[in-house]
Coordinates of C-alpha atoms in Angstrom, one line a residue:
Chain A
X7 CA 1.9 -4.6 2.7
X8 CA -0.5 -4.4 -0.7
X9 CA -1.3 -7.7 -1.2
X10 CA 0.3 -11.0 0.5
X11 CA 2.8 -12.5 -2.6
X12 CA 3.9 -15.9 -1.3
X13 CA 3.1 -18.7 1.2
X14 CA 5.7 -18.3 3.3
X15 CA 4.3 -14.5 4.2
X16 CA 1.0 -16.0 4.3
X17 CA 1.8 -18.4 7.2
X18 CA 3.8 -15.9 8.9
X19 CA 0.9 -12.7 8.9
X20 CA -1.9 -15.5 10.2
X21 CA 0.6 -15.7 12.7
X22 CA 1.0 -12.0 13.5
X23 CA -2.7 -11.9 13.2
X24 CA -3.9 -14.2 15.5
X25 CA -0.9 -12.3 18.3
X26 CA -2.6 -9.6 17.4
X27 CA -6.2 -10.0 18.4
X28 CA -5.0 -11.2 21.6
X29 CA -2.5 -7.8 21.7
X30 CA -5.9 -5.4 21.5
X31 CA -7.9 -7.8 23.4
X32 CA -4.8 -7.2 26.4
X33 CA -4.3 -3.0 25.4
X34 CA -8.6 -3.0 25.7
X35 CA -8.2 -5.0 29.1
X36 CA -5.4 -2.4 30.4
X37 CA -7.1 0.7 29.6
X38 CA -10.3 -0.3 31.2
X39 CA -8.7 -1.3 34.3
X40 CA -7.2 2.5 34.4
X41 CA -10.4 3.8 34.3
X42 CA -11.2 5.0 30.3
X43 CA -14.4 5.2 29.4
X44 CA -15.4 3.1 26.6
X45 CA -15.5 5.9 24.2
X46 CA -12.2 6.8 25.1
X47 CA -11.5 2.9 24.9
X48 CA -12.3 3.1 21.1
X49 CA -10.9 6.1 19.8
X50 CA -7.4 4.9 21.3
X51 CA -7.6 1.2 20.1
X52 CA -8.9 2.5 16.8
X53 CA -5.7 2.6 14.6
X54 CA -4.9 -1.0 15.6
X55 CA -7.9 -1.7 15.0
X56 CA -7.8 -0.7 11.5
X57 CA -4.7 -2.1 11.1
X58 CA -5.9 -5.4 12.3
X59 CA -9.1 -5.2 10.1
X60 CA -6.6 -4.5 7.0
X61 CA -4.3 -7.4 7.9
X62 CA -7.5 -9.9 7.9
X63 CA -8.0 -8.7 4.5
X64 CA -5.2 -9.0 2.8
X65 CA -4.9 -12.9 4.4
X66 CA -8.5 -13.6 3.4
X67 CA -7.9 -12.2 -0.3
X68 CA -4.7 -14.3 -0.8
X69 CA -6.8 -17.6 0.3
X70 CA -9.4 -16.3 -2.3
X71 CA -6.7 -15.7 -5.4
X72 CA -5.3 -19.1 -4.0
X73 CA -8.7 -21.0 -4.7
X74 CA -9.1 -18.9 -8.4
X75 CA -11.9 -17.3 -6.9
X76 CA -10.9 -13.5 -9.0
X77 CA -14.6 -12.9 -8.8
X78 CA -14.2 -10.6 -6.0
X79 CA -11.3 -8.4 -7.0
X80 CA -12.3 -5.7 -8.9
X81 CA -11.0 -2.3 -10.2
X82 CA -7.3 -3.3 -10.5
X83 CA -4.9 -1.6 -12.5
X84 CA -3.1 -4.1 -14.7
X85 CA -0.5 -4.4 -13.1
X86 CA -2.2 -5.7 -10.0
X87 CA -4.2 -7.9 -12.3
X88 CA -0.9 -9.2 -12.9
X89 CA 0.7 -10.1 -9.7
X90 CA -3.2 -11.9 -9.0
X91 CA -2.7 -14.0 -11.6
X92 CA 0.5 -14.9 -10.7
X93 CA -1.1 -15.9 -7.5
X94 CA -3.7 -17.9 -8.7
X95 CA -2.0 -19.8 -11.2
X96 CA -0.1 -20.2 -9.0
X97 CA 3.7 -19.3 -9.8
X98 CA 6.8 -18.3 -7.2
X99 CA 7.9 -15.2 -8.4
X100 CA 11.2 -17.4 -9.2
X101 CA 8.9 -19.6 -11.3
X102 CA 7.8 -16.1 -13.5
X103 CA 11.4 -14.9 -13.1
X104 CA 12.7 -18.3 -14.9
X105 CA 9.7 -18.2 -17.2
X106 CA 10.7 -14.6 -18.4
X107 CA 14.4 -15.6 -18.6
X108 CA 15.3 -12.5 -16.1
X109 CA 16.7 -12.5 -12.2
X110 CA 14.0 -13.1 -9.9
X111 CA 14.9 -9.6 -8.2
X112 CA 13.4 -7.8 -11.1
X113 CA 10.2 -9.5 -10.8
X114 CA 10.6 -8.9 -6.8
X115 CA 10.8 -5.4 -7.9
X116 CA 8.2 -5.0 -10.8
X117 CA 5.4 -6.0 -8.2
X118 CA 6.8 -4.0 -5.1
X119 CA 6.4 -1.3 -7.9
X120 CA 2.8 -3.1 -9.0
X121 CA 4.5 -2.9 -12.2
X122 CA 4.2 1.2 -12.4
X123 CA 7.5 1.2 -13.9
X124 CA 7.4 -1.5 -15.9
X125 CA 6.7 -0.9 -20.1
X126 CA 4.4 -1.8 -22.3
X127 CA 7.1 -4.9 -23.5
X128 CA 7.9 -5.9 -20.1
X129 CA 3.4 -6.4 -19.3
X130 CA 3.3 -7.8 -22.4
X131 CA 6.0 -10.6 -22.0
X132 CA 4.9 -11.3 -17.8
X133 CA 1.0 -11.2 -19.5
X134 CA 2.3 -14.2 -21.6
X135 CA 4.0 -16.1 -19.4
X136 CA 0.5 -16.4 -16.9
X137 CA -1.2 -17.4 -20.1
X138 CA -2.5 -13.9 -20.8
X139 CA -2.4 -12.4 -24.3
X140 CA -2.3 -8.7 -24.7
X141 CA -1.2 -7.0 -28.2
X142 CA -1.4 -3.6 -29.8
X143 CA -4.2 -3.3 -33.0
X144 CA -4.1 0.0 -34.6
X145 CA -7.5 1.5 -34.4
X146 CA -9.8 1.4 -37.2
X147 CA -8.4 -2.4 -38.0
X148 CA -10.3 -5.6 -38.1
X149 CA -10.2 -6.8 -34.7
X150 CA -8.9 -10.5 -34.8
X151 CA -10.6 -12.7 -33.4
X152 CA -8.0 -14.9 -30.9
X153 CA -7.9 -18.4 -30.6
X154 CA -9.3 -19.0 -26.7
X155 CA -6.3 -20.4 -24.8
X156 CA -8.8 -20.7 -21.7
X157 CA -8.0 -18.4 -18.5
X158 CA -6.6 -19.3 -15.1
X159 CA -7.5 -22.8 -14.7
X160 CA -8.0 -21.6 -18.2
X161 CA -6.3 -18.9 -19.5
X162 CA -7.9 -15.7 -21.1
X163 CA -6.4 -13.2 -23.9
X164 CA -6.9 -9.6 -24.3
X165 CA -6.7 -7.2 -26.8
X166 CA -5.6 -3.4 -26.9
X167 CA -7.3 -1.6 -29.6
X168 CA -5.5 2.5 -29.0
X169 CA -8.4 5.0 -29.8
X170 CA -7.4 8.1 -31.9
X171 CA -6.1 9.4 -29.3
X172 CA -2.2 7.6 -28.9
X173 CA -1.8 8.2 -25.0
X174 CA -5.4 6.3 -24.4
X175 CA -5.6 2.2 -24.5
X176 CA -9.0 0.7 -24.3
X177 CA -8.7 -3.1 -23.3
X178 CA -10.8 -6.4 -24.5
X179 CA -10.8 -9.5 -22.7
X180 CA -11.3 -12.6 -24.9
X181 CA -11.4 -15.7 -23.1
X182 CA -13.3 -18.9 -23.7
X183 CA -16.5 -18.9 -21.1
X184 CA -18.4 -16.2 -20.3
X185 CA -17.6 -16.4 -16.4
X186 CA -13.9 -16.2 -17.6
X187 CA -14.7 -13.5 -19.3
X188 CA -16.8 -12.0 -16.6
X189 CA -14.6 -12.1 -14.0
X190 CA -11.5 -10.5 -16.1
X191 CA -13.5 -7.3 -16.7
X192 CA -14.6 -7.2 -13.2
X193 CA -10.8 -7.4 -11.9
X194 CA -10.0 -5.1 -14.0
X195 CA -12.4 -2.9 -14.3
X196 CA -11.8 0.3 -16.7
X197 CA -7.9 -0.3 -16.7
Chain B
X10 CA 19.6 17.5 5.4
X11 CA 18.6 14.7 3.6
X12 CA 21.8 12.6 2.5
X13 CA 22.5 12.0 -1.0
X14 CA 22.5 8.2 -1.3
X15 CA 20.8 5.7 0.6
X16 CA 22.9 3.2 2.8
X17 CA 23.9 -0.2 1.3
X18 CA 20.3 -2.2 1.7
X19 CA 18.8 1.2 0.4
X20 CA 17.5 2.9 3.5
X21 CA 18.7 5.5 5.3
X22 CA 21.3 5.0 8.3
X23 CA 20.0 7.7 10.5
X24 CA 16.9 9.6 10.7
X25 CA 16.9 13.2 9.4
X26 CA 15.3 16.2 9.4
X27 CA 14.1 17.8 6.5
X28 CA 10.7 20.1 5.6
X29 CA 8.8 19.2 2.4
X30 CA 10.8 21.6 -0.2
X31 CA 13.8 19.7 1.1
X32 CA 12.0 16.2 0.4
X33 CA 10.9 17.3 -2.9
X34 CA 14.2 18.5 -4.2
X35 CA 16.7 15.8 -3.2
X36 CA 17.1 12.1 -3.8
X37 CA 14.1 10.7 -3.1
X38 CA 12.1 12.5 -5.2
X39 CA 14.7 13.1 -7.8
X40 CA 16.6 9.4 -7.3
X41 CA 19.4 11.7 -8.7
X42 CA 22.4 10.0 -8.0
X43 CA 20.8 6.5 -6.8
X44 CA 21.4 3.2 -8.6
X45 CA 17.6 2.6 -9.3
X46 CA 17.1 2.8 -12.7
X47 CA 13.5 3.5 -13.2
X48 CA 13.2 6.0 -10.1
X49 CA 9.2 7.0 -10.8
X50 CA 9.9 10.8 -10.1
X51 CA 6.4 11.8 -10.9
X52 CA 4.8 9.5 -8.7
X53 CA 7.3 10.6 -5.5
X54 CA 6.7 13.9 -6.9
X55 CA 2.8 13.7 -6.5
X56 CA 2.9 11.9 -3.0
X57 CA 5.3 14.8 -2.0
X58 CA 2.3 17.5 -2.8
X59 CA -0.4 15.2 -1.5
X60 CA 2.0 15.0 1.9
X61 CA 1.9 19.0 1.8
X62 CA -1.7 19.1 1.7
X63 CA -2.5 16.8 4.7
X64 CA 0.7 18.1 6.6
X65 CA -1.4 21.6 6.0
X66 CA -4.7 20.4 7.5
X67 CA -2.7 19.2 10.6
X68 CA -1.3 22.1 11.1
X69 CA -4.6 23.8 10.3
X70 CA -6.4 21.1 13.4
X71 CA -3.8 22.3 16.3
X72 CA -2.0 20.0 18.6
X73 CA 0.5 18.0 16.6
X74 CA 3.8 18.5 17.7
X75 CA 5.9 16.0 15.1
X76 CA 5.2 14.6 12.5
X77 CA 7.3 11.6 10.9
X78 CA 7.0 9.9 7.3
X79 CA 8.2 7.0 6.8
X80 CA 7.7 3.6 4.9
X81 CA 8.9 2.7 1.4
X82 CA 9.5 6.1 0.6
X83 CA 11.8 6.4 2.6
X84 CA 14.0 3.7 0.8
X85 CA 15.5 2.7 -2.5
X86 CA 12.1 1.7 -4.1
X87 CA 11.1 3.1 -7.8
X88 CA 7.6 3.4 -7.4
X89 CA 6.1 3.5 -3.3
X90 CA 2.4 3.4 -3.7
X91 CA 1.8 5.3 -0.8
X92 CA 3.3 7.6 2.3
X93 CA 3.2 6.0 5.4
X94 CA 4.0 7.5 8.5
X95 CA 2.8 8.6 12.7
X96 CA 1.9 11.8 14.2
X97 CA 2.3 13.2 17.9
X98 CA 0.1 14.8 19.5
X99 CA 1.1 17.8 22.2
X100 CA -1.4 16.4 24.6
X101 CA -2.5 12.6 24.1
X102 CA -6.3 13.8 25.6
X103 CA -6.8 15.7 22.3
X104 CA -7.3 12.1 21.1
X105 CA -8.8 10.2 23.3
X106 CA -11.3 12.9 23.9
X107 CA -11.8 13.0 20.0
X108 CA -11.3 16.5 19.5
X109 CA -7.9 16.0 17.3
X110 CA -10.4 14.1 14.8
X111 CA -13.4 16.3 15.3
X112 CA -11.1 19.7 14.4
X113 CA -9.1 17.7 11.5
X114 CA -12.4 16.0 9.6
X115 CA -14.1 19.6 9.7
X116 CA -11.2 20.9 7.1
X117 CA -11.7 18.2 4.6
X118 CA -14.9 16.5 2.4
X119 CA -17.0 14.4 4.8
X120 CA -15.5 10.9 5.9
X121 CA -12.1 11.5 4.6
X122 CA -10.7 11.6 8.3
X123 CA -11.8 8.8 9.8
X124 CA -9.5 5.7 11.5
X125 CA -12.0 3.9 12.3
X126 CA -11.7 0.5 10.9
X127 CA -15.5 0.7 9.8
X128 CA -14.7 3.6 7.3
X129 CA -12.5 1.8 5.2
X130 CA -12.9 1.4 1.9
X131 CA -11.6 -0.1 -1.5
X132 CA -9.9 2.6 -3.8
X133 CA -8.2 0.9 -6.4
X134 CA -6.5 -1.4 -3.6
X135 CA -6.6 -5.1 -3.2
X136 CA -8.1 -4.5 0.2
X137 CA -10.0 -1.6 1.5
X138 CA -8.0 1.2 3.4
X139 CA -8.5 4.3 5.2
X140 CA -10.6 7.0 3.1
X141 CA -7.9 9.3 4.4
X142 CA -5.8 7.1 2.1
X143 CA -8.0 7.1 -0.9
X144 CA -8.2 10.6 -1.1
X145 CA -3.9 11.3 -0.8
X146 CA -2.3 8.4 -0.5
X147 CA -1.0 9.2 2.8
X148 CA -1.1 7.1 5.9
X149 CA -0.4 8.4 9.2
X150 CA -1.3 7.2 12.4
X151 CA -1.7 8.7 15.7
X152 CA 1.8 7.4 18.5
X153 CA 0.0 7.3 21.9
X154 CA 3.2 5.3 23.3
X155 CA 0.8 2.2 22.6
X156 CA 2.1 -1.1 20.6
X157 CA 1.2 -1.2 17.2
X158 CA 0.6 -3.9 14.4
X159 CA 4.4 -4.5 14.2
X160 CA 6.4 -6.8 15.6
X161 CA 10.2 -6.5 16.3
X162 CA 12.7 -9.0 16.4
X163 CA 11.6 -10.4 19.5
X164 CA 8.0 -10.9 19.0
X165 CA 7.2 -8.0 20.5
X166 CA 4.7 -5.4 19.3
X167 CA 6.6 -2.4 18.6
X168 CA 4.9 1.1 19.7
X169 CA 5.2 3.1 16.0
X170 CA 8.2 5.6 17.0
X171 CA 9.7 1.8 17.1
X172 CA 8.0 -0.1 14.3
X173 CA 8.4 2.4 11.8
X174 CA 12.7 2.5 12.6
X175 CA 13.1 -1.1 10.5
X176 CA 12.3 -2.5 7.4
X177 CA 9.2 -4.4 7.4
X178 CA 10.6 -7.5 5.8
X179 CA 13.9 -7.4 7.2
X180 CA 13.9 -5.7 10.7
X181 CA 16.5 -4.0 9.8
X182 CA 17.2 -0.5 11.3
X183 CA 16.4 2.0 9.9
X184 CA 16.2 6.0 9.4
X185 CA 12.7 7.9 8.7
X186 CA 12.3 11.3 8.4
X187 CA 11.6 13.7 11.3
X188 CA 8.9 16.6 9.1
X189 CA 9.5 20.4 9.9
X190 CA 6.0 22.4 9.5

C-alpha cells in the first residue's frame, strides 16, 4: 500500500489498525511471559512495529488530503501529485474515469502504476480534469501568463517550459494565492 | 522455472524457484508474452539489480537460509514501485540477539539497515519507509513464525510465509518466488 485511494479502504485499514495494536500489544505480552528480555522483546516486535507505524501514516495522510491540507506532502513526483489531488478534490476514480471518457480500470491502473507509465498526453488530460493546467512552451518563448482558475478548493495551473536540453522539463505552478501556490511547489518539489 | 504467463487474475498459481539471472530474463522483467501493454521493463529491470545487491549483502551477513520476493512484482502490474518480500534466518537467535542486523548494517552506509520503526524516513514516498527501502527499493522482512500486519480471510493475522501467498486486495492465493543464492 502507497497511499490509501478510497473511503471504503480507509474504513477498512482503521480497522486493521486498531486489531493491530492490540495484535503487538498480545505478541509483547506472550514473549515476556516466555522469558525474553526486553531487548530481545524489541528486536522481534520490530518489523510489525514498523509496519504498524507505516499503516498509521498512510491513514493519517488520507484524512489530511481529505481536509485539502497538501501543505504537508512534499517531494512528489507528478504523478503522485496527481492521484492527491484526486483525493482532495475529492473524485472516485470512477468520477476521473467518466471525466476522462476512459474505463475506470485504466485509471485503477495509471495510479497502481503512480502514473510511471502513463504519457505526457495521458498527465496532461487527468491534470485537466482535477482542474490543473499543464502545457508544453518551447523555451526561449514568452511565457504566457494563465488566467488563475483557483486550485483545489481552487484550482491551480502549471506551466512546462523544456530547457535546451529536450529530455529535461522544468515546471511553474501558477495559481491564484500565494498559499496555493506555495503549497503546489512544496508537493511537488523539483518534479 | 519461472512460467511464461501469469494465471488468469495475473499472479502466479504456484510458487517457483528461480535465481536472479532467471528473474531478469523472463516475463516479469521482460512482460514478453503478457497482455500488459505498457510493461515498464526498465523499472523491473532496475529493481531486479537493486534485489542482486541486497540479496549480496545477505549473503555477505551469514545465516539466511531463504529468501522469498514477493508483492506486486510478482504479478501482472506495469510498473511495481518497489520489491517486497521475507527472509529466514538459519537460527531465529541470530535475530533476537541482534547479531543478523549488527553483521548486515556493517556492509552498507550507516542507517541503511535499520527496521526499526524510528528509522523511517520520507524518500519520495507519501509516507516515510524503511531507509533500507530508500536506498533499493527493496523490502524484506525477517519470518520468525510470528503474525504479521496481514490479515487473512478470517481475520486472522497471517505469519508472512502466509500473508505474502495472497493478493493484498483480494486474498486470493497466490505464488511468490522461492530466491536461489
Amino acid at each position: 500500500m502507497s497511499v490509501i485511494k478510497s473511503e471504503a479502504v480507509y474504513h477498512e485499514e482503521r480497522a486493521r489498525y486498531s486489531a493491530l495494536v492490540q495484535e503487538i500489544a498480545r505478541q509483547r505480552t506472550l514473549l515476556e511471559e516466555k522469558g525474553y528480555a526486553p531487548d530481545e522483546v524489541a528486536r522481534v516486535l520490530q518489523p510489525i512495529e514498523s509496519r504498524c507505524a507505516e499503516l498509521l501514516d498512510e491513514i493519517t495522510v488520507y484524512e489530511t488530503i481529505k481536509r485539502g491540507d497538501l501543505s504537508v506532502l512534499s517531494n512528489l513526483t507528478i504523478g503522485q501529485a496527481l492521484i492527491v489531488m484526486r483525493i482532495a478534490k475529492p473524485l472516485t476514480q470512477i468520477q476521473l474515469a467518466g471525466m476522462l471518457g476512459v474505463d475506470p480500470s485504466q485509471v485503477s491502473r495509471d495510479e497502481a502504476n503512480e502514473y510511471r507509465t502513463a504519457n505526457l498526453e495521458r498527465l496532461t488530460k487527468v491534470a485537466n480534469a482535477l482542474g490543473l493546467r499543464m502545457h508544453m512552451t518551447p523555451e526561449g518563448a514568452t511565457r504566457r501568463s494563465t488566467r488563475p482558475t483557483g486550485a483545489l478548493g481552487s484550482r491551480g495551473g502549471f506551466e512546462v517550459i523544456p530547457p535546451a536540453a529536450p529530455t529535461e522539463v522544468s515546471v511553474e505552478f501558477l495559481a491564484p494565492s500565494e498559499d496555493d501556490r506555495r503549497a503546489l511547489r512544496q508537493m511537488v518539489g523539483a518534479h | 522455472m519461472i512460467p511464461q504467463a501469469f494465471g488468469p487474475t495475473g499472479v502466479l498459481l504456484t510458487d517457483v524457484t528461480a535465481t536472479l539471472d532467471e528473474i531478469r530474463e523472463s516475463m516479469l522483467v521482460t512482460g514478453a508474452g503478457l497482455r500488459a501493454s505498457e510493461w515498464h521493463v526498465q523499472q523491473r529491470l532496475e529493481l531486479v539489480n537493486n534485489l542482486q545487491i541486497v540479496v549480496e549483502k545477505f549473503k555477505q551477513a551469514g545465516g539466511v537460509a531463504e529468501i522469498y520476493v514477493d508483492g506486486s512484482f510478482v504479478e501482472e502490474k506495469d510498473s511495481p514501485s518497489d520489491i517486497d518480500g521475507y527472509f529466514i534466518l538459519t537460527d531465529d537467535r541470530d535475530w533476537i540477539s541482534g547479531a543478523f542486523q549488527k553483521r548486515i548494517a556493517l556492509l552498507d552506509e550507516p542507517g541503511v539497515w535499520s527496521w526499526d520503526k524510528n528509522d523511517r524516513r520520507r524518500c519520495q514516498s507519501f509516507v516515510e519507509k524503511p531507509p533500507f527501502w530508500c536506498r533499493y527499493r527493496v523490502e524484506l522482512y525477517p519470518d520468525l513464525g510470528l503474525p504479521s500486519d496481514i490479515m487473512g480471510p478470517d481475520g486472522r493475522f497471517l505469519p508472512y510465509s502466509e500473508a505474502f501467498r495472497q493478493r493484498t486486495d483480494t486474498m486470493e492465493p497466490k505464488g511468490i518466488i522461492r530466491l536461489q543464492f
